[in-house]
Amino acid sequence: MIQATALTKRYGTKVAVDHAEFTVAPGKVTGFLGPNGAGKSTTMRMILGLDRPTSGSVTINGIPYDKLAAPLREVGALLDAKAVHGGRSAYNHLQVLAKANGLPRARVDTVIDLVGLHSVAKKRAGGFSLGMGQRLGIAAALLGDPGIVMFDEPVNGLDPEGILWIRNLMKALAAEGRTVFVSSHLMSEMALTADHLVVIGLGRILADEPMAEFIAKNSVSYVLVRSPQMADLAPKLALRGWRVEMQGDGSAHVYDAKPSQIGDVAGTEQLWLHELTLVHSSLEEAFMRLTASSVEYHAGGTAGTGTTQDAAKPPSSPDAPVWGEAAGDGRAQPPAEPDPSGQPPTPYQNSERGQ
Amino acid sequence: MSTITDTRSTLTGLTPLPPASGRAGFGGALRSEWTKIRSVKSTVWTLAAAIIISVGISTLGNWGQASHTSLSAADLARRDLVQRSMFGIMLGQLVMVVFGALAITSEYATGMVRTSLTAQPRRLHVYFAKLVIVTVIAFVVGEIISFASFLIGTHFWATKGVDLSLSSHGALQAVIGGGLYLDGAALLAFGVGAALRHTAGTITVGVFLLFVVSIIVNFMPDSWQADIDKYLPANAGGQVWATQHTADVGTAFGAWAGFAVYICYAVIALLAGLLVFKRKDA
Amino acid sequence: MIEAVGLTKRYGDRLAVDQLSFSVKAGQVTGFLGPNGAGKSTTMRMILGLDAPTSGRVTVGGKPFAQAAYPMREVGALLDAKAVHGGRSAYNHLLCLAQTNNLPTRRVDEVLELVGLAAVAKKRSKGFSLGMGQRLGIAAALLGDPQVLMFDEPVNGLDPEGILWIRNLMKALAAEGRTVFVSSHLMSEMENTADHLVVIGRGRLVADCSVQEFIDNNSELSIRVKTPELTKLNTVLTDKGAIVRADGDEALLVTRLGMTEIGDLAFDNGIRVHELSPIQASLEQAFMELTKDSVEYHAAVPAGKGA
């Protein structure tokens, strides 16, 4: 269990994380969402004791990370798959880690088999593809058999098989009772993986709830109805007080009603039904709705970014803040991800411009 | 917001491009290569370093020799002081090798070559445009080095009663030659760089050809040296920035004959580089 | 339009691309799928002339790419966002590209604005984050207002807004009649973006059809029905030859019958229907189904055992 209480991190005048409160519970996959510059990396660094909070606290099973007796047995993290010495074999890399943390040798074999690197275990890690490197990183994270596992962009560089494999692995780890905390920008992947969501924006927690609840709260669902007798059915539905929107293809979108209620109306009125489907928004749509409407989210920035209609307008530079540029026009600026040149390092930002 | 409505483009807010006329050709490639060179600070610094090191060492040499020589003005006048005054070229050529190499190998090191060739897939345009820019820049920097070294040097030699100037016999040609020599070093490296596509390897080959071979040949029996020496790149090329054409062993080429041999090396390298650049998978 | 005919690439004795023939049409987003090592990058590089085919040919707009008058107006490609010189500013990077094709300088400022990098235009690209580097690559691809766009993993490094933005941009560009060719491993993203698919494995073509066709061909559509009279409906449907499974306590999953037929059968038998929905396989499921048996398909180190 990870618990954040009034967690705050300030860099000078910039508040990167602002009184964040959330719980990451065991037995489920919790997704950590937010745009660049929202404070995700900072939060994850504080969880791992890489940064000290300005105020508030974040604990691992009640204890701050730096007070843990055997950190690798409590928390395993996959944050940057490339942080491996290329000259060592996978096996040796893990051996070194195991020894350094007083972990039994047998664990190395166990995790290698778990991630499926058995056939290449004795090869130099430098020759690994990104996918294999990712698996090695996961093996390292699981070495201490930790109760908590953290992933940052785990599917980066993986091929479809690998993506499916990691998703299933994360679910399996959660099913075993572990706490699984995943940070990712890929909504479509997150929707398939996470049970619970923590959403952060401008350093503040915007949501901490189960996936289904999040989607329900932030989207408008409707029932898609098809019938050869729509001309008769639609008015009957409207009479019940439900909003009915006819679509170009003859189907109807009905709001505020449950599918079963509509089915009952059709049954009572003796009308044919050829489709009755509850349509919810996707996680992405729910996320966009939440963040578009959150006043805090676009501090002084342009609204209307990232709606599904908006093709040409770029995202309002949540990505740009690496440079920490002030707008200079009096608008409140989103707290930037720390500027790599002047401020604390961001180990999670992929190392720049591999030259 | 633009008032021009481009009904075609979603890339709204962008003014439509002028209608295409002509082709993406050599002119554009030249402009592009010039932008590439001037926009990377480290390249500019490399060239500045070439000037500072070469002129600096020449000046140091000129000052040192002039102040410590016990030879008379008459004796001094018999030596090739013009070449000696530009002595820093010996080290400057290495920096020019680095410059010439990087002009092409950095594209491979950074992967930029794929981006460049995607914008302009006609490889000959890219190669020759780069070559022209490197030739011109190396020439200008080379001439700055040779002229500055010589002209500053004349002051020191004047204190010894030796009256050197650009109108001294053979001086102007030798000073211009100094710049040409440095230009040649850059071109040699460019060709090797295009062929090897690897920065460290290219610089190694450049240093080998301009320095190490001479040292190795020095250890050979005199009779072999007599035949080989004059053809070595640094020796042949060296004649173009000399006013005297003698050799320790065997004979030496004249200024332009030597330069021609020197340039041959560069041309061979450039041809090899051209073939690799044109044919190989990027 | 991109057209490949018998495209083949051999590296020594390894055949990376094997007699590949396909076309990528204008007006739609075409996804290019395949596992690592399938030959996707090699194929894209051959389209751009970066690699020479061992045999076969590939054309863009009817001509080999190198013969286009203004290549950047023909094709804009983002294959590797890291292929830039870190010492150069974003502005100068785009400028030197624009100059090769005689594009006006203002175009550089405009595309920087479009991708949201105007504020950092004069900064060296070495300091860019992954997402910023990606946007720079997208900007470069858009410089020449090209007819054909090629992207390899376009959402890499982008945040959710960025992902939505590029998806919408690609769809809009296709809607204008351009050719959009996208390679990605993210099935879930691809499903939302692509209209058509070209799937390759071990250098060979495995599929070239619409997304819907691909899913239909590689999976079975089932219908979920919720009804207060589960047993009765189950019997009715089974009698008609449907295969019926339970889906929890409240619903049935039916195959071999369509929604219309199920709805009519329920009606005819006086059975109330509380849900009648098509449950379609995802693109990922269809893809996995297609490739799981394909011997050709699996790389040397299959899933669960590395790679």
XYZ file of N, CA and C in Angstrom, chain B residues 17 27 35 70 72 158 161 205 242 263:
30
model
N 1.649 27.051 -49.204
C 2.952 27.141 -49.848
C 2.784 27.705 -51.256
N 21.053 24.498 -55.503
C 21.026 25.765 -54.774
C 20.494 25.589 -53.366
N 23.597 26.389 -43.627
C 22.856 26.487 -42.365
C 23.340 25.434 -41.386
N 71.136 32.266 -33.106
C 72.436 32.935 -33.103
C 72.927 33.149 -34.527
N 73.168 34.713 -38.302
C 73.153 36.085 -38.815
C 71.982 36.247 -39.764
N 61.924 40.470 -38.473
C 62.471 41.802 -38.746
C 63.454 42.212 -37.655
N 66.752 41.422 -38.426
C 67.281 42.003 -39.651
C 66.854 41.276 -40.898
N 42.554 7.896 -39.421
C 43.138 7.747 -40.757
C 43.783 9.055 -41.202
N 55.899 26.148 -49.205
C 57.335 26.328 -48.994
C 57.903 27.235 -50.089
N 46.710 16.698 -53.544
C 45.290 16.742 -53.846
C 44.788 15.402 -54.377
